[in-house]
C-alpha cells in the first residue's frame, strides 16, 4: 500500500482561523479511488518548519501532497523551500511566466511585478497545469517521495487534484486506473443501519474490485461504490449488479444519485409537470426556500415563501384570519396552512413545515415537533414527527424531511416511512 502524506501550510490554517476544508477534500478524493492518507501535517508560514516537514515526509512517505504557499506574497514559501529541500536551484520558468502574463492580458489587466515569483520553480520540477489561476502546481522528488505542490484556492486545487495528481498517484501505486465512483444520497437511515442493509453487496463481484463506503453528513448519508477494472467497460459491467442491489435494498430512502441534489430532484419533478410551489416554514430561517429559489429554472416554479416564527403570523400571511394559534401543533394545522397557501398563490403545490420547539436549554435531549403538509388542488398529504438532538439538529432535520416528503409525494411514494432520526 502506497504511503501518502498531506502537508497543509499557512498561519491561518495552523491557528484555526479558517477551517481546513482542503485537507478533508483531498483525503476524501483519495479515499474514493482506494488511496488512503497515512500522515497529515500542518505548518505555518515559517521557512524552517516547512523545511523540516518536507524532509521528514520525504523520508517516510512514497507520495506527498503539499497544499498552499504558491501565491505571489512574501509569506508564500513553497517553491523556495521545496528547492532547498531537494537541493536544487530555483529558476524562472519562462513558459509559465508567459502563461501568467496572458492570463492578466485576457482580463485587461497588467500583471503586478510580484506575480513573477509564481514562475520561479525548482530546477527539477515537473509543471502541473493550473488552467484557472496563476499558481503553478509542480512535482519533484525529495528524498524517497514524489511531492505534488498545489494551490490553496479550493477550486484550483480541486481541478488540479482530480485531473492531474490522482491519475499520477494511481499510476505510481500500480493500481488499476479505470475507476467508477457511484454515489447514492439518502435521508432517514443512519450509517450503521445502511451498513447492515447492504452487507454482502461487495461480494456480488468476487474479485474484490468493488469497495463500499459511507460519508455521513446529517441529515443525509452518502453511500459510495468504488469500482476498479481494466477499462471503463469492465468497471461498468462490475458496477451494474451492485448498484441494482443497492437501489433494491435502500428503496424509497434514496433521494438522489451522483451529483443530483434533493432540491434539484424536487425542482425537476415540478418542472416536468409544469407545476409551481409555495412554501410556508417556521423556525427554519427560510432554509427550505433557500435550497430551491436560487436553482436554474426556479423562476418558473417557485411562487412564494412565508417564513415566520409564530403561528399567528403564519395564519395572517396565508389568509387564515380568525384561526386560533393556541394549543398543540397538529397535522391538521399544517394541512390548513398548506391549503390556504396554495389557494392564495395559485400554485399547483404548497408545502408547509411547522415546528414547535421544546422549551429549555439547547442540549442533545432538546427536541421539536414537526408537522408538515403538502397540498394540491384536490388533496393533501401530511405527517407528524418528533426529532431530538438540539436546536440545529431539529432545524436541519425538519428542512430535509420537508423536502424529502415533497420528493416522495411527487414520485408517488409513501410520504410517511419511519426514519431512524425520529422519536416516538
PDB file of C-alpha atoms in Angstrom, residues 19 64 95 186 343 388:
ATOM      1  CA  UNK A  19     -11.474  25.647   8.607  1.00  0.00           C
ATOM      2  CA  UNK A  64       3.235  13.815  -0.549  1.00  0.00           C
ATOM      3  CA  UNK A  95       6.667  29.153 -20.240  1.00  0.00           C
ATOM      4  CA  UNK A 186     -30.312   9.039   1.275  1.00  0.00           C
ATOM      5  CA  UNK A 343     -55.153  28.953  -2.723  1.00  0.00           C
ATOM      6  CA  UNK A 388     -34.365  15.193  19.369  1.00  0.00           C
TER       7      UNK A 388
END
